Amino acid sequence: MVRQGVESGKMFARNLTETLLHVLDRPELRLLATKCRIMLDPAVAHPFHVRSGGQIVLGAPCLGERRVVAFHLRHALELAVLSDAQEPDLLQALKISFSAARTAARFWMLDAPADLPAPERWVRTLASAHPPVRDDLPQLFAALRPLVSAPGKVTDDSALWDELYAWLVQAWPLIGPVEALMAEGGDARLNIDVRTGLNHYGCSHRPRPWAVTFASSTASSLSERGFTGGELARVKLARAVLEGKAPQALPALALDVRHFLAGWFGLPGQDHVVLASSGTDAALAVLALSTLPGQPVTTVLTAPEETGSGVPLASHGWHFAQETALGASVCKGELVAGFPDDTVCVDLPLRDAEGRLRAEAEVTAACQKDIQDQLAKGRRVLLHVLDLSKTGLLAPNLKALEALCDQYPGQLDVVVDACQARLMPERVQAYLARGWAVMVTGSKFFTGPPFCGALLLPDCWKARLDQGLLPEGLAAYANQCEWPASPACCGLASGFNHGLLLRWRAAQAEMAALGAIPSAVVAERLQGFLAAVRRGIEANSDLAFLPQPAPQRDALPHDWDRQQTILSFLVRAPERTEGTPPLDLERCRKLYQWLNADLSPYVPQEKKALAALLCHIGQPVPIPYAQAAGGLVGALRLSAGARLVSGEPSHEGLDATARMTREIQDALRVLEKISLILMHWETIAQADPLPSYAPRWEPEDTADESHWAEHPMKKDVTDAQKADAMRRSISALALGGP
């Protein structure tokens, strides 16, 4: 019997170690796991026990389905990290216990289908948007206490539970895993679809390293680097919440982010930076600043179909969604309180009715006429310059625009929509020197999470904040700590957008990685990648390259931003009949979605590996085409982002040449998958599969790997990912009992 028990223990250790290696290889767990010492003890009846010094002892209940193991491990890691910061008193131990349990509960809700039974009875209670009622706290803690050593005896002292409840009410919105917190403080497009694990953009706030992603013209899933940047900030915030110092920590974080952006773009200081939840929020802020001098404003909006979908509404001063970034319910299309109701918006199209680019001289002449007509009516003009549009256009002509500004000094406001951020800091500095404001994001070229925007102010715009007041309705969108300290901002909200700040922290990590690479190397890597992919598009008979002029900029030493980094193309319709127009917009949107899905069940055996590849590229841009259904075709975009240049942690061990070769191969596989979809269009359309966070070949419900052992992608997974997981994780894993 003793021998049998020993053998049972060895089997437990072996099986759980294999399961743990899979679980620990999850990027969202790996960072915290490196800070802890994890041990296995089959005699422990509870899922785990956390001891001092970051030591975690996993028990028998952890043996089983991976989602459950991941849940318990996430809970244990949070307890260990929060307990490691100090020797807690009884109240602090209670706070840590509830904080870690709520974080684990929200982790489970992101990780599992809604109808899957939770591993603990308290999960749904603690994952709720509202804290548990005061009288339930003692009973809830009774279930949590065996997992951690709490100092002293927990009594029925009413004052203790009253104090804990008061803290929970204040802290509740700020407690959770970083991937949940980063999805807050934007709008509904950040919400995770429980069926797919992805948001509206087809991306995730968790790393997704198994997917091929060239979606920086739209939005990207976090890299492991970006996730680490957000998670480190989240842990720091969690500790501040435990100490009741969140009201000090969050403004300090906002100031730090603004300071970083000022330094990156070469501004005098953080008082020239406004944080915004998105580029569209930034556009609303721009209009607010343009109305401060008191004149009626006409917005001249360059190519509205090639900028953010809500920008035309924001440029009128209207609500552009049903909910604001700060959670206020509003009526989309109605005037935001305090904005003038006489704002006019004039479109400046860059394409004709057939989708062809208008001649630059024609666009310039139209822009000049629009501005002159509006100024003649005594109106102030706010011109939106695109640098760059969704398909990589820079317009109107900058030299002509400079001449117009000189001709009408003080009457023309210019904002450069550089939300794609595909330009060097020197260009931004030149715009600001001209007195032009600049909108940027960390979520496009920089590949940070979606919904982190900023507005950069020249001196003349910043000076407006010393007079008048911003429209009162802007308080539903922005907090004072996101703007420069000034009289005009005193009516903004006094709270904090923790989601925005954490998203910017993730984007900062990507920006810092790019900044460490010399500009000449950036230019070289972009040039090699873009040339190879352009050839691939042109060589594919199913695709029609949509030529876009390279941005016309003055030359700078070792510049990289005079290259066209957004490669746009139309797709042949699956009918293959003579004279059929390219794929219409609606079907192109389906193609975009299917690229990001595992299509292996719908293709022959020899094509299953390619069909299973999850490919995320830029959303289709509507292009006028009279013969297409609905009069629009869709232009897909395959883009080069900062992450392409700087690499990812999962690329460790590859030299730069080998890594860029792999990036090019991945991009060409995206094009191959498009052709594969067209070949099997009807079969796939009948199934209409959804995109997915995780590839189907990654087993989720069992530690048994037999069902994917023969998968064509097995070698990549087992030899590369598993070996890397072992190397990174084994130092955190100690076999045997304590």
JSON list of N, CA and C in Angstrom, two decimals, residues 637-701:
[
{"chain": "A", "resi": 637, "resn": "ARG", "atom": "N", "xyz": [-6.51, 45.22, -45.65]},
{"chain": "A", "resi": 637, "resn": "ARG", "atom": "CA", "xyz": [-5.22, 45.88, -45.41]},
{"chain": "A", "resi": 637, "resn": "ARG", "atom": "C", "xyz": [-4.28, 44.96, -44.62]},
{"chain": "A", "resi": 638, "resn": "LEU", "atom": "N", "xyz": [-3.09, 44.81, -45.12]},
{"chain": "A", "resi": 638, "resn": "LEU", "atom": "CA", "xyz": [-2.04, 44.09, -44.42]},
{"chain": "A", "resi": 638, "resn": "LEU", "atom": "C", "xyz": [-0.96, 45.11, -44.10]},
{"chain": "A", "resi": 639, "resn": "SER", "atom": "N", "xyz": [-0.73, 45.37, -42.81]},
{"chain": "A", "resi": 639, "resn": "SER", "atom": "CA", "xyz": [0.06, 46.52, -42.39]},
{"chain": "A", "resi": 639, "resn": "SER", "atom": "C", "xyz": [1.30, 46.12, -41.62]},
{"chain": "A", "resi": 640, "resn": "ALA", "atom": "N", "xyz": [2.29, 46.97, -41.73]},
{"chain": "A", "resi": 640, "resn": "ALA", "atom": "CA", "xyz": [3.52, 46.81, -40.94]},
{"chain": "A", "resi": 640, "resn": "ALA", "atom": "C", "xyz": [3.42, 47.71, -39.72]},
{"chain": "A", "resi": 641, "resn": "GLY", "atom": "N", "xyz": [3.54, 47.13, -38.53]},
{"chain": "A", "resi": 641, "resn": "GLY", "atom": "CA", "xyz": [3.48, 47.89, -37.30]},
{"chain": "A", "resi": 641, "resn": "GLY", "atom": "C", "xyz": [4.79, 47.84, -36.54]},
{"chain": "A", "resi": 642, "resn": "ALA", "atom": "N", "xyz": [4.83, 48.54, -35.42]},
{"chain": "A", "resi": 642, "resn": "ALA", "atom": "CA", "xyz": [6.05, 48.63, -34.62]},
{"chain": "A", "resi": 642, "resn": "ALA", "atom": "C", "xyz": [6.52, 47.26, -34.16]},
{"chain": "A", "resi": 643, "resn": "ARG", "atom": "N", "xyz": [5.58, 46.38, -33.85]},
{"chain": "A", "resi": 643, "resn": "ARG", "atom": "CA", "xyz": [5.93, 45.05, -33.35]},
{"chain": "A", "resi": 643, "resn": "ARG", "atom": "C", "xyz": [6.65, 44.22, -34.41]},
{"chain": "A", "resi": 644, "resn": "LEU", "atom": "N", "xyz": [6.33, 44.48, -35.68]},
{"chain": "A", "resi": 644, "resn": "LEU", "atom": "CA", "xyz": [7.06, 43.82, -36.76]},
{"chain": "A", "resi": 644, "resn": "LEU", "atom": "C", "xyz": [8.54, 44.17, -36.71]},
{"chain": "A", "resi": 645, "resn": "VAL", "atom": "N", "xyz": [8.81, 45.43, -36.37]},
{"chain": "A", "resi": 645, "resn": "VAL", "atom": "CA", "xyz": [10.19, 45.91, -36.33]},
{"chain": "A", "resi": 645, "resn": "VAL", "atom": "C", "xyz": [10.92, 45.43, -35.07]},
{"chain": "A", "resi": 646, "resn": "SER", "atom": "N", "xyz": [10.26, 45.55, -33.93]},
{"chain": "A", "resi": 646, "resn": "SER", "atom": "CA", "xyz": [10.94, 45.27, -32.66]},
{"chain": "A", "resi": 646, "resn": "SER", "atom": "C", "xyz": [10.87, 43.82, -32.24]},
{"chain": "A", "resi": 647, "resn": "GLY", "atom": "N", "xyz": [9.98, 43.03, -32.86]},
{"chain": "A", "resi": 647, "resn": "GLY", "atom": "CA", "xyz": [9.86, 41.63, -32.47]},
{"chain": "A", "resi": 647, "resn": "GLY", "atom": "C", "xyz": [9.04, 41.46, -31.21]},
{"chain": "A", "resi": 648, "resn": "GLU", "atom": "N", "xyz": [8.90, 40.21, -30.77]},
{"chain": "A", "resi": 648, "resn": "GLU", "atom": "CA", "xyz": [8.13, 39.87, -29.59]},
{"chain": "A", "resi": 648, "resn": "GLU", "atom": "C", "xyz": [8.96, 38.95, -28.70]},
{"chain": "A", "resi": 649, "resn": "PRO", "atom": "N", "xyz": [8.62, 38.85, -27.42]},
{"chain": "A", "resi": 649, "resn": "PRO", "atom": "CA", "xyz": [9.35, 37.92, -26.55]},
{"chain": "A", "resi": 649, "resn": "PRO", "atom": "C", "xyz": [9.37, 36.48, -27.07]},
{"chain": "A", "resi": 650, "resn": "SER", "atom": "N", "xyz": [8.31, 36.06, -27.78]},
{"chain": "A", "resi": 650, "resn": "SER", "atom": "CA", "xyz": [8.27, 34.70, -28.30]},
{"chain": "A", "resi": 650, "resn": "SER", "atom": "C", "xyz": [9.25, 34.49, -29.43]},
{"chain": "A", "resi": 651, "resn": "HIS", "atom": "N", "xyz": [9.84, 35.59, -29.95]},
{"chain": "A", "resi": 651, "resn": "HIS", "atom": "CA", "xyz": [10.84, 35.48, -31.01]},
{"chain": "A", "resi": 651, "resn": "HIS", "atom": "C", "xyz": [12.25, 35.31, -30.46]},
{"chain": "A", "resi": 652, "resn": "GLU", "atom": "N", "xyz": [12.36, 35.23, -29.14]},
{"chain": "A", "resi": 652, "resn": "GLU", "atom": "CA", "xyz": [13.67, 35.11, -28.51]},
{"chain": "A", "resi": 652, "resn": "GLU", "atom": "C", "xyz": [14.43, 33.93, -29.09]},
{"chain": "A", "resi": 653, "resn": "GLY", "atom": "N", "xyz": [15.69, 34.14, -29.43]},
{"chain": "A", "resi": 653, "resn": "GLY", "atom": "CA", "xyz": [16.51, 33.08, -30.01]},
{"chain": "A", "resi": 653, "resn": "GLY", "atom": "C", "xyz": [16.63, 33.17, -31.51]},
{"chain": "A", "resi": 654, "resn": "LEU", "atom": "N", "xyz": [15.76, 33.94, -32.17]},
{"chain": "A", "resi": 654, "resn": "LEU", "atom": "CA", "xyz": [15.87, 34.14, -33.61]},
{"chain": "A", "resi": 654, "resn": "LEU", "atom": "C", "xyz": [16.67, 35.41, -33.88]},
{"chain": "A", "resi": 655, "resn": "ASP", "atom": "N", "xyz": [17.63, 35.34, -34.81]},
{"chain": "A", "resi": 655, "resn": "ASP", "atom": "CA", "xyz": [18.31, 36.57, -35.18]},
{"chain": "A", "resi": 655, "resn": "ASP", "atom": "C", "xyz": [17.37, 37.40, -36.06]},
{"chain": "A", "resi": 656, "resn": "ALA", "atom": "N", "xyz": [17.75, 38.64, -36.30]},
{"chain": "A", "resi": 656, "resn": "ALA", "atom": "CA", "xyz": [16.85, 39.57, -36.98]},
{"chain": "A", "resi": 656, "resn": "ALA", "atom": "C", "xyz": [16.50, 39.09, -38.38]},
{"chain": "A", "resi": 657, "resn": "THR", "atom": "N", "xyz": [17.47, 38.53, -39.08]},
{"chain": "A", "resi": 657, "resn": "THR", "atom": "CA", "xyz": [17.21, 38.07, -40.45]},
{"chain": "A", "resi": 657, "resn": "THR", "atom": "C", "xyz": [16.22, 36.92, -40.46]},
{"chain": "A", "resi": 658, "resn": "ALA", "atom": "N", "xyz": [16.43, 35.95, -39.56]},
{"chain": "A", "resi": 658, "resn": "ALA", "atom": "CA", "xyz": [15.52, 34.80, -39.49]},
{"chain": "A", "resi": 658, "resn": "ALA", "atom": "C", "xyz": [14.12, 35.24, -39.07]},
{"chain": "A", "resi": 659, "resn": "ARG", "atom": "N", "xyz": [14.05, 36.20, -38.16]},
{"chain": "A", "resi": 659, "resn": "ARG", "atom": "CA", "xyz": [12.74, 36.65, -37.69]},
{"chain": "A", "resi": 659, "resn": "ARG", "atom": "C", "xyz": [11.99, 37.36, -38.81]},
{"chain": "A", "resi": 660, "resn": "MET", "atom": "N", "xyz": [12.66, 38.24, -39.56]},
{"chain": "A", "resi": 660, "resn": "MET", "atom": "CA", "xyz": [11.99, 38.94, -40.64]},
{"chain": "A", "resi": 660, "resn": "MET", "atom": "C", "xyz": [11.58, 37.98, -41.75]},
{"chain": "A", "resi": 661, "resn": "THR", "atom": "N", "xyz": [12.38, 36.95, -41.97]},
{"chain": "A", "resi": 661, "resn": "THR", "atom": "CA", "xyz": [12.01, 35.93, -42.95]},
{"chain": "A", "resi": 661, "resn": "THR", "atom": "C", "xyz": [10.72, 35.25, -42.53]},
{"chain": "A", "resi": 662, "resn": "ARG", "atom": "N", "xyz": [10.61, 34.95, -41.24]},
{"chain": "A", "resi": 662, "resn": "ARG", "atom": "CA", "xyz": [9.40, 34.31, -40.74]},
{"chain": "A", "resi": 662, "resn": "ARG", "atom": "C", "xyz": [8.20, 35.25, -40.84]},
{"chain": "A", "resi": 663, "resn": "GLU", "atom": "N", "xyz": [8.40, 36.54, -40.56]},
{"chain": "A", "resi": 663, "resn": "GLU", "atom": "CA", "xyz": [7.31, 37.49, -40.67]},
{"chain": "A", "resi": 663, "resn": "GLU", "atom": "C", "xyz": [6.79, 37.55, -42.12]},
{"chain": "A", "resi": 664, "resn": "ILE", "atom": "N", "xyz": [7.71, 37.57, -43.06]},
{"chain": "A", "resi": 664, "resn": "ILE", "atom": "CA", "xyz": [7.31, 37.60, -44.48]},
{"chain": "A", "resi": 664, "resn": "ILE", "atom": "C", "xyz": [6.55, 36.32, -44.84]},
{"chain": "A", "resi": 665, "resn": "GLN", "atom": "N", "xyz": [7.05, 35.19, -44.38]},
{"chain": "A", "resi": 665, "resn": "GLN", "atom": "CA", "xyz": [6.37, 33.93, -44.65]},
{"chain": "A", "resi": 665, "resn": "GLN", "atom": "C", "xyz": [4.97, 33.92, -44.05]},
{"chain": "A", "resi": 666, "resn": "ASP", "atom": "N", "xyz": [4.83, 34.45, -42.85]},
{"chain": "A", "resi": 666, "resn": "ASP", "atom": "CA", "xyz": [3.51, 34.52, -42.23]},
{"chain": "A", "resi": 666, "resn": "ASP", "atom": "C", "xyz": [2.56, 35.40, -43.04]},
{"chain": "A", "resi": 667, "resn": "ALA", "atom": "N", "xyz": [3.05, 36.53, -43.51]},
{"chain": "A", "resi": 667, "resn": "ALA", "atom": "CA", "xyz": [2.21, 37.42, -44.30]},
{"chain": "A", "resi": 667, "resn": "ALA", "atom": "C", "xyz": [1.77, 36.75, -45.60]},
{"chain": "A", "resi": 668, "resn": "LEU", "atom": "N", "xyz": [2.66, 36.02, -46.23]},
{"chain": "A", "resi": 668, "resn": "LEU", "atom": "CA", "xyz": [2.31, 35.33, -47.46]},
{"chain": "A", "resi": 668, "resn": "LEU", "atom": "C", "xyz": [1.31, 34.20, -47.19]},
{"chain": "A", "resi": 669, "resn": "ARG", "atom": "N", "xyz": [1.38, 33.60, -46.02]},
{"chain": "A", "resi": 669, "resn": "ARG", "atom": "CA", "xyz": [0.39, 32.58, -45.66]},
{"chain": "A", "resi": 669, "resn": "ARG", "atom": "C", "xyz": [-1.00, 33.19, -45.50]},
{"chain": "A", "resi": 670, "resn": "VAL", "atom": "N", "xyz": [-1.07, 34.44, -45.04]},
{"chain": "A", "resi": 670, "resn": "VAL", "atom": "CA", "xyz": [-2.36, 35.13, -44.97]},
{"chain": "A", "resi": 670, "resn": "VAL", "atom": "C", "xyz": [-2.96, 35.22, -46.37]},
{"chain": "A", "resi": 671, "resn": "LEU", "atom": "N", "xyz": [-2.14, 35.60, -47.35]},
{"chain": "A", "resi": 671, "resn": "LEU", "atom": "CA", "xyz": [-2.64, 35.71, -48.72]},
{"chain": "A", "resi": 671, "resn": "LEU", "atom": "C", "xyz": [-3.07, 34.35, -49.25]},
{"chain": "A", "resi": 672, "resn": "GLU", "atom": "N", "xyz": [-2.33, 33.31, -48.90]},
{"chain": "A", "resi": 672, "resn": "GLU", "atom": "CA", "xyz": [-2.70, 31.95, -49.31]},
{"chain": "A", "resi": 672, "resn": "GLU", "atom": "C", "xyz": [-4.03, 31.53, -48.70]},
{"chain": "A", "resi": 673, "resn": "LYS", "atom": "N", "xyz": [-4.25, 31.91, -47.45]},
{"chain": "A", "resi": 673, "resn": "LYS", "atom": "CA", "xyz": [-5.51, 31.53, -46.80]},
{"chain": "A", "resi": 673, "resn": "LYS", "atom": "C", "xyz": [-6.69, 32.24, -47.46]},
{"chain": "A", "resi": 674, "resn": "ILE", "atom": "N", "xyz": [-6.49, 33.48, -47.92]},
{"chain": "A", "resi": 674, "resn": "ILE", "atom": "CA", "xyz": [-7.57, 34.17, -48.65]},
{"chain": "A", "resi": 674, "resn": "ILE", "atom": "C", "xyz": [-7.96, 33.36, -49.88]},
{"chain": "A", "resi": 675, "resn": "SER", "atom": "N", "xyz": [-6.98, 32.91, -50.64]},
{"chain": "A", "resi": 675, "resn": "SER", "atom": "CA", "xyz": [-7.27, 32.11, -51.83]},
{"chain": "A", "resi": 675, "resn": "SER", "atom": "C", "xyz": [-7.97, 30.81, -51.46]},
{"chain": "A", "resi": 676, "resn": "LEU", "atom": "N", "xyz": [-7.55, 30.21, -50.36]},
{"chain": "A", "resi": 676, "resn": "LEU", "atom": "CA", "xyz": [-8.17, 28.96, -49.90]},
{"chain": "A", "resi": 676, "resn": "LEU", "atom": "C", "xyz": [-9.65, 29.20, -49.55]},
{"chain": "A", "resi": 677, "resn": "ILE", "atom": "N", "xyz": [-9.94, 30.31, -48.91]},
{"chain": "A", "resi": 677, "resn": "ILE", "atom": "CA", "xyz": [-11.33, 30.63, -48.55]},
{"chain": "A", "resi": 677, "resn": "ILE", "atom": "C", "xyz": [-12.17, 30.82, -49.81]},
{"chain": "A", "resi": 678, "resn": "LEU", "atom": "N", "xyz": [-11.63, 31.52, -50.80]},
{"chain": "A", "resi": 678, "resn": "LEU", "atom": "CA", "xyz": [-12.38, 31.73, -52.04]},
{"chain": "A", "resi": 678, "resn": "LEU", "atom": "C", "xyz": [-12.69, 30.40, -52.72]},
{"chain": "A", "resi": 679, "resn": "MET", "atom": "N", "xyz": [-11.75, 29.45, -52.65]},
{"chain": "A", "resi": 679, "resn": "MET", "atom": "CA", "xyz": [-11.93, 28.15, -53.28]},
{"chain": "A", "resi": 679, "resn": "MET", "atom": "C", "xyz": [-13.06, 27.35, -52.62]},
{"chain": "A", "resi": 680, "resn": "HIS", "atom": "N", "xyz": [-13.25, 27.54, -51.30]},
{"chain": "A", "resi": 680, "resn": "HIS", "atom": "CA", "xyz": [-14.24, 26.77, -50.56]},
{"chain": "A", "resi": 680, "resn": "HIS", "atom": "C", "xyz": [-15.32, 27.69, -49.98]},
{"chain": "A", "resi": 681, "resn": "TRP", "atom": "N", "xyz": [-15.62, 28.75, -50.69]},
{"chain": "A", "resi": 681, "resn": "TRP", "atom": "CA", "xyz": [-16.49, 29.80, -50.18]},
{"chain": "A", "resi": 681, "resn": "TRP", "atom": "C", "xyz": [-17.85, 29.28, -49.74]},
{"chain": "A", "resi": 682, "resn": "GLU", "atom": "N", "xyz": [-18.51, 28.52, -50.59]},
{"chain": "A", "resi": 682, "resn": "GLU", "atom": "CA", "xyz": [-19.88, 28.08, -50.29]},
{"chain": "A", "resi": 682, "resn": "GLU", "atom": "C", "xyz": [-19.93, 27.22, -49.04]},
{"chain": "A", "resi": 683, "resn": "THR", "atom": "N", "xyz": [-18.98, 26.30, -48.91]},
{"chain": "A", "resi": 683, "resn": "THR", "atom": "CA", "xyz": [-18.95, 25.42, -47.73]},
{"chain": "A", "resi": 683, "resn": "THR", "atom": "C", "xyz": [-18.74, 26.23, -46.46]},
{"chain": "A", "resi": 684, "resn": "ILE", "atom": "N", "xyz": [-17.79, 27.16, -46.52]},
{"chain": "A", "resi": 684, "resn": "ILE", "atom": "CA", "xyz": [-17.49, 27.98, -45.34]},
{"chain": "A", "resi": 684, "resn": "ILE", "atom": "C", "xyz": [-18.66, 28.91, -45.03]},
{"chain": "A", "resi": 685, "resn": "ALA", "atom": "N", "xyz": [-19.30, 29.46, -46.07]},
{"chain": "A", "resi": 685, "resn": "ALA", "atom": "CA", "xyz": [-20.42, 30.38, -45.86]},
{"chain": "A", "resi": 685, "resn": "ALA", "atom": "C", "xyz": [-21.59, 29.69, -45.18]},
{"chain": "A", "resi": 686, "resn": "GLN", "atom": "N", "xyz": [-21.81, 28.43, -45.50]},
{"chain": "A", "resi": 686, "resn": "GLN", "atom": "CA", "xyz": [-22.90, 27.70, -44.85]},
{"chain": "A", "resi": 686, "resn": "GLN", "atom": "C", "xyz": [-22.64, 27.52, -43.36]},
{"chain": "A", "resi": 687, "resn": "ALA", "atom": "N", "xyz": [-21.37, 27.29, -43.00]},
{"chain": "A", "resi": 687, "resn": "ALA", "atom": "CA", "xyz": [-21.02, 27.13, -41.58]},
{"chain": "A", "resi": 687, "resn": "ALA", "atom": "C", "xyz": [-20.88, 28.47, -40.88]},
{"chain": "A", "resi": 688, "resn": "ASP", "atom": "N", "xyz": [-20.39, 29.48, -41.62]},
{"chain": "A", "resi": 688, "resn": "ASP", "atom": "CA", "xyz": [-20.17, 30.83, -41.10]},
{"chain": "A", "resi": 688, "resn": "ASP", "atom": "C", "xyz": [-19.46, 30.81, -39.73]},
{"chain": "A", "resi": 689, "resn": "PRO", "atom": "N", "xyz": [-18.26, 30.23, -39.68]},
{"chain": "A", "resi": 689, "resn": "PRO", "atom": "CA", "xyz": [-17.58, 30.10, -38.38]},
{"chain": "A", "resi": 689, "resn": "PRO", "atom": "C", "xyz": [-17.14, 31.43, -37.81]},
{"chain": "A", "resi": 690, "resn": "LEU", "atom": "N", "xyz": [-17.12, 31.51, -36.50]},
{"chain": "A", "resi": 690, "resn": "LEU", "atom": "CA", "xyz": [-16.70, 32.72, -35.80]},
{"chain": "A", "resi": 690, "resn": "LEU", "atom": "C", "xyz": [-15.20, 32.69, -35.57]},
{"chain": "A", "resi": 691, "resn": "PRO", "atom": "N", "xyz": [-14.58, 33.87, -35.45]},
{"chain": "A", "resi": 691, "resn": "PRO", "atom": "CA", "xyz": [-13.17, 33.91, -35.05]},
{"chain": "A", "resi": 691, "resn": "PRO", "atom": "C", "xyz": [-13.00, 33.38, -33.64]},
{"chain": "A", "resi": 692, "resn": "SER", "atom": "N", "xyz": [-11.78, 33.13, -33.25]},
{"chain": "A", "resi": 692, "resn": "SER", "atom": "CA", "xyz": [-11.54, 32.52, -31.94]},
{"chain": "A", "resi": 692, "resn": "SER", "atom": "C", "xyz": [-10.27, 33.07, -31.33]},
{"chain": "A", "resi": 693, "resn": "TYR", "atom": "N", "xyz": [-10.32, 33.20, -29.99]},
{"chain": "A", "resi": 693, "resn": "TYR", "atom": "CA", "xyz": [-9.10, 33.60, -29.27]},
{"chain": "A", "resi": 693, "resn": "TYR", "atom": "C", "xyz": [-8.04, 32.52, -29.38]},
{"chain": "A", "resi": 694, "resn": "ALA", "atom": "N", "xyz": [-8.42, 31.25, -29.14]},
{"chain": "A", "resi": 694, "resn": "ALA", "atom": "CA", "xyz": [-7.46, 30.15, -29.10]},
{"chain": "A", "resi": 694, "resn": "ALA", "atom": "C", "xyz": [-7.64, 29.25, -30.31]},
{"chain": "A", "resi": 695, "resn": "PRO", "atom": "N", "xyz": [-6.56, 28.71, -30.85]},
{"chain": "A", "resi": 695, "resn": "PRO", "atom": "CA", "xyz": [-6.68, 27.78, -31.97]},
{"chain": "A", "resi": 695, "resn": "PRO", "atom": "C", "xyz": [-7.30, 26.47, -31.51]},
{"chain": "A", "resi": 696, "resn": "ARG", "atom": "N", "xyz": [-8.05, 25.83, -32.41]},
{"chain": "A", "resi": 696, "resn": "ARG", "atom": "CA", "xyz": [-8.73, 24.59, -32.05]},
{"chain": "A", "resi": 696, "resn": "ARG", "atom": "C", "xyz": [-7.75, 23.49, -31.69]},
{"chain": "A", "resi": 697, "resn": "TRP", "atom": "N", "xyz": [-6.55, 23.53, -32.27]},
{"chain": "A", "resi": 697, "resn": "TRP", "atom": "CA", "xyz": [-5.59, 22.45, -32.00]},
{"chain": "A", "resi": 697, "resn": "TRP", "atom": "C", "xyz": [-4.99, 22.54, -30.61]},
{"chain": "A", "resi": 698, "resn": "GLU", "atom": "N", "xyz": [-5.27, 23.62, -29.87]},
{"chain": "A", "resi": 698, "resn": "GLU", "atom": "CA", "xyz": [-4.82, 23.69, -28.48]},
{"chain": "A", "resi": 698, "resn": "GLU", "atom": "C", "xyz": [-5.88, 23.06, -27.59]},
{"chain": "A", "resi": 699, "resn": "PRO", "atom": "N", "xyz": [-5.65, 21.87, -27.03]},
{"chain": "A", "resi": 699, "resn": "PRO", "atom": "CA", "xyz": [-6.69, 21.20, -26.25]},
{"chain": "A", "resi": 699, "resn": "PRO", "atom": "C", "xyz": [-7.06, 22.01, -25.02]},
{"chain": "A", "resi": 700, "resn": "GLU", "atom": "N", "xyz": [-8.38, 22.17, -24.79]},
{"chain": "A", "resi": 700, "resn": "GLU", "atom": "CA", "xyz": [-8.85, 22.99, -23.68]},
{"chain": "A", "resi": 700, "resn": "GLU", "atom": "C", "xyz": [-9.50, 22.18, -22.58]},
{"chain": "A", "resi": 701, "resn": "ASP", "atom": "N", "xyz": [-10.10, 21.04, -22.92]},
{"chain": "A", "resi": 701, "resn": "ASP", "atom": "CA", "xyz": [-10.92, 20.34, -21.95]},
{"chain": "A", "resi": 701, "resn": "ASP", "atom": "C", "xyz": [-10.24, 19.15, -21.30]}
]
